[in-house]
PDB file of C-alpha atoms in Angstrom:
ATOM      1  CA  ALA A  11      55.481 -79.225 -64.438  1.00 96.00           C
ATOM      2  CA  HIS A  12      54.036 -78.303 -61.580  1.00 97.00           C
ATOM      3  CA  TYR A  13      56.133 -80.059 -59.165  1.00 97.00           C
ATOM      4  CA  ASN A  14      59.085 -79.169 -60.554  1.00 97.00           C
ATOM      5  CA  LEU A  15      58.212 -75.796 -60.573  1.00 97.00           C
ATOM      6  CA  GLY A  16      57.075 -75.818 -56.839  1.00 96.00           C
ATOM      7  CA  VAL A  17      60.285 -77.624 -56.233  1.00 96.00           C
ATOM      8  CA  THR A  18      62.083 -74.314 -58.240  1.00 97.00           C
ATOM      9  CA  LEU A  19      59.852 -72.095 -55.510  1.00 96.00           C
ATOM     10  CA  ASP A  20      60.580 -73.779 -52.727  1.00 95.00           C
ATOM     11  CA  ARG A  21      64.823 -73.911 -53.408  1.00 94.00           C
ATOM     12  CA  SER A  22      64.359 -69.739 -54.818  1.00 94.00           C
ATOM     13  CA  LYS A  23      63.376 -68.939 -50.983  1.00 92.00           C
ATOM     14  CA  PRO A  24      63.923 -71.979 -48.544  1.00 89.00           C
ATOM     15  CA  GLY A  25      61.900 -72.039 -45.417  1.00 88.00           C
ATOM     16  CA  LYS A  26      59.259 -69.775 -47.030  1.00 92.00           C
ATOM     17  CA  ALA A  27      57.481 -73.051 -48.253  1.00 92.00           C
ATOM     18  CA  LEU A  28      56.285 -71.448 -51.660  1.00 94.00           C
ATOM     19  CA  GLY A  29      55.889 -74.124 -53.545  1.00 95.00           C
ATOM     20  CA  SER A  30      53.125 -75.419 -51.979  1.00 95.00           C
ATOM     21  CA  ASP A  31      50.065 -74.298 -54.544  1.00 96.00           C
ATOM     22  CA  GLU A  32      52.091 -76.317 -57.001  1.00 97.00           C
ATOM     23  CA  TYR A  33      52.345 -79.916 -55.553  1.00 97.00           C
ATOM     24  CA  ARG A  34      48.525 -79.024 -54.532  1.00 97.00           C
ATOM     25  CA  LYS A  35      47.871 -78.478 -58.307  1.00 97.00           C
ATOM     26  CA  ALA A  36      50.054 -81.602 -58.830  1.00 97.00           C
ATOM     27  CA  LEU A  37      48.172 -83.708 -56.740  1.00 97.00           C
ATOM     28  CA  GLN A  38      44.855 -82.552 -58.287  1.00 97.00           C
ATOM     29  CA  LEU A  39      46.160 -83.986 -61.907  1.00 97.00           C
ATOM     30  CA  ASN A  40      48.303 -87.088 -60.627  1.00 97.00           C
ATOM     31  CA  PRO A  41      46.828 -88.274 -56.798  1.00 96.00           C
ATOM     32  CA  LYS A  42      49.089 -90.322 -56.890  1.00 96.00           C
ATOM     33  CA  ASP A  43      52.265 -87.947 -57.189  1.00 96.00           C
ATOM     34  CA  VAL A  44      54.426 -89.437 -54.341  1.00 97.00           C
ATOM     35  CA  ASN A  45      57.494 -86.565 -54.519  1.00 96.00           C
ATOM     36  CA  SER A  46      54.242 -83.848 -54.742  1.00 97.00           C
ATOM     37  CA  LEU A  47      52.861 -85.652 -51.672  1.00 97.00           C
ATOM     38  CA  VAL A  48      56.293 -85.761 -49.326  1.00 97.00           C
ATOM     39  CA  ASN A  49      57.314 -81.832 -50.409  1.00 97.00           C
ATOM     40  CA  LEU A  50      54.181 -80.716 -49.566  1.00 97.00           C
ATOM     41  CA  ALA A  51      54.191 -82.420 -46.405  1.00 97.00           C
ATOM     42  CA  VAL A  52      57.550 -81.182 -45.368  1.00 96.00           C
ATOM     43  CA  ASN A  53      56.786 -77.162 -46.318  1.00 95.00           C
ATOM     44  CA  LEU A  54      52.776 -78.151 -43.838  1.00 95.00           C
ATOM     45  CA  GLY A  55      55.072 -79.598 -41.319  1.00 91.00           C
ATOM     46  CA  ASP A  56      54.210 -78.859 -37.440  1.00 88.00           C
ATOM     47  CA  GLN A  57      51.942 -76.244 -38.431  1.00 90.00           C
ATOM     48  CA  GLU A  58      49.618 -78.572 -39.908  1.00 93.00           C
ATOM     49  CA  SER A  59      51.077 -81.418 -38.759  1.00 93.00           C
ATOM     50  CA  ALA A  60      47.810 -83.329 -39.472  1.00 94.00           C
ATOM     51  CA  GLU A  61      47.303 -82.907 -42.701  1.00 96.00           C
ATOM     52  CA  ALA A  62      51.322 -83.434 -43.268  1.00 96.00           C
ATOM     53  CA  ARG A  63      50.636 -86.937 -41.286  1.00 96.00           C
ATOM     54  CA  LYS A  64      47.830 -88.074 -43.883  1.00 96.00           C
ATOM     55  CA  LEU A  65      50.016 -87.295 -46.811  1.00 97.00           C
ATOM     56  CA  LEU A  66      53.333 -89.137 -45.908  1.00 97.00           C
ATOM     57  CA  GLU A  67      50.959 -92.177 -44.897  1.00 96.00           C
ATOM     58  CA  LYS A  68      49.365 -92.221 -48.205  1.00 97.00           C
ATOM     59  CA  ALA A  69      53.122 -91.241 -50.125  1.00 97.00           C
ATOM     60  CA  LEU A  70      54.073 -94.415 -47.546  1.00 97.00           C
ATOM     61  CA  GLN A  71      51.064 -96.659 -49.263  1.00 97.00           C
ATOM     62  CA  LEU A  72      52.024 -95.843 -52.288  1.00 97.00           C
ATOM     63  CA  ASP A  73      55.974 -96.163 -52.157  1.00 97.00           C
ATOM     64  CA  PRO A  74      56.425 -98.070 -48.690  1.00 97.00           C
ATOM     65  CA  LYS A  75      60.609 -97.183 -49.861  1.00 97.00           C
ATOM     66  CA  ASN A  76      60.804 -94.102 -49.764  1.00 97.00           C
ATOM     67  CA  PRO A  77      62.890 -92.823 -46.970  1.00 97.00           C
ATOM     68  CA  GLU A  78      62.135 -89.267 -47.686  1.00 96.00           C
ATOM     69  CA  ALA A  79      58.439 -90.332 -46.321  1.00 97.00           C
ATOM     70  CA  HIS A  80      59.764 -91.774 -43.433  1.00 97.00           C
ATOM     71  CA  LEU A  81      62.137 -89.382 -43.041  1.00 97.00           C
ATOM     72  CA  ASN A  82      58.965 -86.345 -42.241  1.00 96.00           C
ATOM     73  CA  LEU A  83      57.458 -88.811 -41.046  1.00 97.00           C
ATOM     74  CA  GLY A  84      59.512 -89.269 -38.078  1.00 97.00           C
ATOM     75  CA  LEU A  85      60.153 -85.270 -37.528  1.00 96.00           C
ATOM     76  CA  LEU A  86      56.308 -84.909 -36.955  1.00 96.00           C
ATOM     77  CA  GLN A  87      56.193 -87.835 -33.855  1.00 96.00           C
ATOM     78  CA  ARG A  88      59.672 -86.747 -32.918  1.00 95.00           C
ATOM     79  CA  ASN A  89      57.577 -82.881 -32.133  1.00 94.00           C
ATOM     80  CA  ALA A  90      54.564 -84.721 -31.239  1.00 94.00           C
ATOM     81  CA  ARG A  91      57.120 -86.135 -28.582  1.00 94.00           C
ATOM     82  CA  GLU A  92      55.721 -89.929 -29.782  1.00 96.00           C
ATOM     83  CA  HIS A  93      59.280 -90.725 -29.221  1.00 96.00           C
ATOM     84  CA  LYS A  94      59.124 -94.908 -30.184  1.00 96.00           C
ATOM     85  CA  SER A  95      57.739 -94.096 -33.344  1.00 96.00           C
ATOM     86  CA  ALA A  96      59.917 -91.828 -34.080  1.00 97.00           C
ATOM     87  CA  VAL A  97      63.058 -93.830 -33.607  1.00 97.00           C
ATOM     88  CA  ALA A  98      61.381 -96.722 -35.966  1.00 97.00           C
ATOM     89  CA  SER A  99      60.491 -94.309 -38.412  1.00 97.00           C
ATOM     90  CA  PHE A 100      64.619 -92.833 -38.354  1.00 98.00           C
ATOM     91  CA  GLU A 101      65.712 -97.087 -38.413  1.00 97.00           C
ATOM     92  CA  ARG A 102      63.132 -97.639 -41.401  1.00 97.00           C
ATOM     93  CA  ALA A 103      65.208 -94.527 -43.207  1.00 97.00           C
ATOM     94  CA  ILE A 104      67.914 -95.043 -42.518  1.00 97.00           C
ATOM     95  CA  GLU A 105      67.615 -99.121 -43.659  1.00 97.00           C
ATOM     96  CA  LEU A 106      66.418 -97.865 -46.732  1.00 97.00           C
ATOM     97  CA  ASN A 107      68.950 -94.861 -47.402  1.00 96.00           C
ATOM     98  CA  PRO A 108      72.022 -96.025 -45.324  1.00 95.00           C
ATOM     99  CA  LYS A 109      74.589 -93.282 -46.585  1.00 94.00           C
ATOM    100  CA  ALA A 110      71.837 -90.522 -45.823  1.00 95.00           C
ATOM    101  CA  LEU A 111      72.717 -88.267 -42.945  1.00 96.00           C
ATOM    102  CA  GLU A 112      70.102 -86.484 -42.146  1.00 96.00           C
ATOM    103  CA  PRO A 113      67.525 -89.786 -40.426  1.00 97.00           C
ATOM    104  CA  ARG A 114      71.285 -90.461 -38.251  1.00 97.00           C
ATOM    105  CA  ARG A 115      71.515 -87.161 -36.769  1.00 97.00           C
ATOM    106  CA  GLN A 116      67.541 -87.195 -35.881  1.00 97.00           C
ATOM    107  CA  LEU A 117      67.577 -90.657 -34.206  1.00 97.00           C
ATOM    108  CA  VAL A 118      70.638 -89.350 -32.379  1.00 97.00           C
ATOM    109  CA  SER A 119      68.981 -86.142 -31.008  1.00 96.00           C
ATOM    110  CA  ILE A 120      65.845 -88.629 -29.420  1.00 96.00           C
ATOM    111  CA  LEU A 121      68.429 -91.348 -28.541  1.00 96.00           C
ATOM    112  CA  VAL A 122      70.233 -88.367 -26.544  1.00 96.00           C
ATOM    113  CA  LEU A 123      67.018 -87.087 -24.933  1.00 94.00           C
ATOM    114  CA  ASP A 124      66.465 -91.073 -24.148  1.00 95.00           C
ATOM    115  CA  GLU A 125      69.342 -91.498 -22.432  1.00 95.00           C
ATOM    116  CA  ARG A 126      70.278 -94.581 -24.821  1.00 96.00           C
ATOM    117  CA  TRP A 127      74.060 -93.345 -24.539  1.00 96.00           C
ATOM    118  CA  ASP A 128      75.324 -96.625 -26.300  1.00 96.00           C
ATOM    119  CA  GLU A 129      72.890 -96.742 -28.869  1.00 96.00           C
ATOM    120  CA  ALA A 130      73.509 -92.767 -29.884  1.00 97.00           C
ATOM    121  CA  SER A 131      77.588 -93.723 -29.252  1.00 96.00           C
ATOM    122  CA  LYS A 132      76.720 -96.112 -32.801  1.00 96.00           C
ATOM    123  CA  GLN A 133      75.154 -94.256 -34.255  1.00 97.00           C
ATOM    124  CA  CYS A 134      77.477 -90.982 -33.785  1.00 97.00           C
ATOM    125  CA  GLU A 135      80.494 -93.201 -35.198  1.00 97.00           C
ATOM    126  CA  GLN A 136      78.353 -93.993 -38.096  1.00 96.00           C
ATOM    127  CA  ILE A 137      77.767 -90.459 -39.395  1.00 97.00           C
ATOM    128  CA  LEU A 138      81.476 -88.400 -38.367  1.00 96.00           C
ATOM    129  CA  SER A 139      82.663 -92.455 -40.657  1.00 96.00           C
ATOM    130  CA  GLN A 140      81.294 -89.692 -43.759  1.00 95.00           C
ATOM    131  CA  ALA A 141      81.196 -86.773 -42.116  1.00 95.00           C
ATOM    132  CA  PRO A 142      84.463 -86.441 -39.676  1.00 94.00           C
ATOM    133  CA  GLU A 143      84.108 -82.633 -40.000  1.00 91.00           C
ATOM    134  CA  ASP A 144      80.805 -82.380 -37.885  1.00 94.00           C
ATOM    135  CA  PRO A 145      80.959 -80.221 -34.674  1.00 95.00           C
ATOM    136  CA  ASP A 146      77.801 -81.135 -33.826  1.00 96.00           C
ATOM    137  CA  ILE A 147      77.830 -84.645 -33.828  1.00 96.00           C
ATOM    138  CA  ARG A 148      81.505 -84.929 -32.148  1.00 96.00           C
ATOM    139  CA  TYR A 149      80.688 -82.860 -29.689  1.00 97.00           C
ATOM    140  CA  THR A 150      77.972 -85.144 -28.983  1.00 97.00           C
ATOM    141  CA  TYR A 151      79.887 -88.123 -29.790  1.00 97.00           C
ATOM    142  CA  GLY A 152      81.843 -86.916 -27.022  1.00 97.00           C
ATOM    143  CA  GLN A 153      79.674 -86.718 -24.236  1.00 96.00           C
ATOM    144  CA  THR A 154      78.012 -89.755 -25.091  1.00 97.00           C
ATOM    145  CA  LEU A 155      80.991 -91.019 -24.152  1.00 96.00           C
ATOM    146  CA  ILE A 156      81.441 -89.404 -21.005  1.00 96.00           C
ATOM    147  CA  ARG A 157      77.945 -91.056 -19.963  1.00 96.00           C
ATOM    148  CA  GLN A 158      79.748 -94.716 -20.804  1.00 95.00           C
ATOM    149  CA  GLY A 159      82.481 -93.699 -18.432  1.00 95.00           C
ATOM    150  CA  LEU A 160      84.824 -93.452 -21.323  1.00 96.00           C
ATOM    151  CA  THR A 161      86.317 -90.150 -19.538  1.00 96.00           C
ATOM    152  CA  VAL A 162      89.500 -89.430 -21.528  1.00 96.00           C
ATOM    153  CA  GLU A 163      87.962 -90.678 -24.739  1.00 96.00           C
ATOM    154  CA  GLY A 164      85.054 -87.928 -24.778  1.00 96.00           C
ATOM    155  CA  ARG A 165      87.307 -85.213 -23.731  1.00 97.00           C
ATOM    156  CA  GLU A 166      88.954 -86.076 -26.654  1.00 97.00           C
ATOM    157  CA  GLU A 167      86.052 -85.968 -28.609  1.00 96.00           C
ATOM    158  CA  LEU A 168      85.238 -82.223 -27.191  1.00 96.00           C
ATOM    159  CA  GLN A 169      88.562 -81.435 -27.987  1.00 96.00           C
ATOM    160  CA  LYS A 170      87.891 -82.281 -31.706  1.00 95.00           C
ATOM    161  CA  SER A 171      84.973 -80.681 -31.729  1.00 96.00           C
ATOM    162  CA  GLN A 172      85.661 -77.276 -30.383  1.00 96.00           C
ATOM    163  CA  ALA A 173      89.047 -77.698 -32.864  1.00 95.00           C
ATOM    164  CA  SER A 174      85.770 -78.522 -36.520  1.00 93.00           C
ATOM    165  CA  ARG A 175      84.333 -75.922 -34.816  1.00 93.00           C
ATOM    166  CA  GLN A 176      86.772 -73.132 -35.587  1.00 94.00           C
ATOM    167  CA  LYS A 177      87.602 -74.691 -38.605  1.00 91.00           C
ATOM    168  CA  ARG A 178      84.035 -74.007 -39.767  1.00 91.00           C
ATOM    169  CA  GLN A 179      84.263 -70.361 -38.527  1.00 93.00           C
ATOM    170  CA  ARG A 180      87.617 -69.840 -40.139  1.00 93.00           C
ATOM    171  CA  SER A 181      86.182 -71.293 -43.709  1.00 93.00           C
ATOM    172  CA  GLU A 182      83.214 -69.448 -43.180  1.00 93.00           C
ATOM    173  CA  GLU A 183      84.998 -66.101 -42.762  1.00 95.00           C
ATOM    174  CA  ILE A 184      87.171 -66.287 -45.250  1.00 95.00           C
ATOM    175  CA  ASP A 185      83.859 -67.630 -47.696  1.00 94.00           C
ATOM    176  CA  LYS A 186      82.209 -64.172 -46.580  1.00 96.00           C
ATOM    177  CA  LEU A 187      85.270 -61.829 -47.846  1.00 95.00           C
ATOM    178  CA  VAL A 188      85.551 -63.848 -50.950  1.00 95.00           C
ATOM    179  CA  SER A 189      81.688 -63.028 -51.570  1.00 95.00           C
ATOM    180  CA  GLN A 190      82.197 -59.192 -50.804  1.00 95.00           C
ATOM    181  CA  GLY A 191      85.359 -59.296 -53.190  1.00 94.00           C
ATOM    182  CA  VAL A 192      82.976 -60.629 -56.103  1.00 94.00           C
ATOM    183  CA  SER A 193      80.136 -58.402 -55.181  1.00 95.00           C
ATOM    184  CA  SER A 194      82.158 -55.003 -55.424  1.00 94.00           C
ATOM    185  CA  LEU A 195      83.988 -56.641 -58.763  1.00 93.00           C
ATOM    186  CA  LYS A 196      80.281 -56.821 -59.995  1.00 93.00           C
ATOM    187  CA  LYS A 197      80.166 -53.472 -58.666  1.00 93.00           C
ATOM    188  CA  GLY A 198      83.197 -52.185 -60.472  1.00 92.00           C
ATOM    189  CA  ASP A 199      84.998 -51.337 -57.267  1.00 93.00           C
ATOM    190  CA  ILE A 200      87.624 -52.799 -58.259  1.00 94.00           C
ATOM    191  CA  GLN A 201      89.919 -51.817 -55.227  1.00 93.00           C
ATOM    192  CA  ASN A 202      87.536 -52.548 -52.496  1.00 94.00           C
ATOM    193  CA  SER A 203      87.232 -56.435 -54.603  1.00 94.00           C
ATOM    194  CA  LEU A 204      91.508 -56.728 -54.893  1.00 94.00           C
ATOM    195  CA  GLU A 205      91.353 -55.976 -51.036  1.00 94.00           C
ATOM    196  CA  ARG A 206      88.365 -58.204 -49.839  1.00 95.00           C
ATOM    197  CA  LEU A 207      90.039 -61.192 -52.175  1.00 95.00           C
ATOM    198  CA  ASN A 208      93.717 -60.359 -50.574  1.00 95.00           C
ATOM    199  CA  GLU A 209      92.768 -60.842 -47.358  1.00 95.00           C
ATOM    200  CA  ALA A 210      90.826 -63.455 -47.690  1.00 95.00           C
ATOM    201  CA  LEU A 211      94.406 -64.930 -49.645  1.00 95.00           C
ATOM    202  CA  ALA A 212      95.695 -63.836 -46.499  1.00 95.00           C
ATOM    203  CA  LYS A 213      93.821 -66.589 -44.588  1.00 93.00           C
ATOM    204  CA  ASP A 214      93.625 -69.524 -47.016  1.00 93.00           C
ATOM    205  CA  ALA A 215      96.305 -68.943 -49.784  1.00 94.00           C
ATOM    206  CA  SER A 216      95.067 -72.419 -51.590  1.00 94.00           C
ATOM    207  CA  HIS A 217      91.380 -70.587 -52.371  1.00 94.00           C
ATOM    208  CA  ALA A 218      91.151 -70.893 -56.135  1.00 95.00           C
ATOM    209  CA  THR A 219      88.172 -68.980 -56.109  1.00 95.00           C
ATOM    210  CA  ALA A 220      89.600 -66.091 -54.556  1.00 95.00           C
ATOM    211  CA  HIS A 221      92.813 -66.522 -56.527  1.00 96.00           C
ATOM    212  CA  MET A 222      90.099 -66.472 -59.781  1.00 96.00           C
ATOM    213  CA  TYR A 223      88.484 -62.919 -59.364  1.00 95.00           C
ATOM    214  CA  SER A 224      91.939 -61.548 -57.917  1.00 95.00           C
ATOM    215  CA  GLY A 225      93.229 -62.263 -61.826  1.00 96.00           C
ATOM    216  CA  LEU A 226      90.051 -61.020 -62.966  1.00 95.00           C
ATOM    217  CA  ALA A 227      90.107 -57.787 -60.788  1.00 93.00           C
ATOM    218  CA  LEU A 228      93.981 -57.237 -61.768  1.00 94.00           C
ATOM    219  CA  ALA A 229      93.022 -57.608 -65.418  1.00 94.00           C
ATOM    220  CA  SER A 230      89.829 -54.989 -65.000  1.00 90.00           C
ATOM    221  CA  LYS A 231      92.941 -52.702 -64.063  1.00 86.00           C
ATOM    222  CA  GLY A 232      94.818 -53.310 -66.526  1.00 90.00           C
TER     223      GLY A 232
END
């Protein structure tokens, strides 16, 4: 119960570490609760890196195959500029959960810093096979190809990155309009709601949520 309350508090305001006290209570009751150890370490982060490391090391003693513990230990190691150890932690996290993208993204960041272009390029390819619209990784991939002497291919990837970034920005703009339309509808401002939703549909006529709330707004209008 304490662990789940901690998770709920963390999700209510991401980045505020509101669940830390609950994870500590959970660990008082069950010192071998791996999930509480990992989540508390994540909340402590670099601000209390020594304690965070101890928590993650204990979690890995209890569960050596916990990919989240390896990932977060790698983050602490990377931020402390312990690149060799961080690479090993990220690679272990990937080995345990090959489909997870975050360990690969973090690994790429170190490989680029260390100018290990060939390895970085391979990791980018793995990420893009699952997330082809990721503009940041696509951009990094283009840079690694250029560094390897594949200038034409690299520039093509940079162009794809720009296109993906523009597509993401457009999607965010549409979602913002829909959110404004829904908010206005809940406040009873039907006209403003329809204006925002119609603006969203003018940009993307296939946006199902915008159509649904347009229908609700029209129904409210009679």
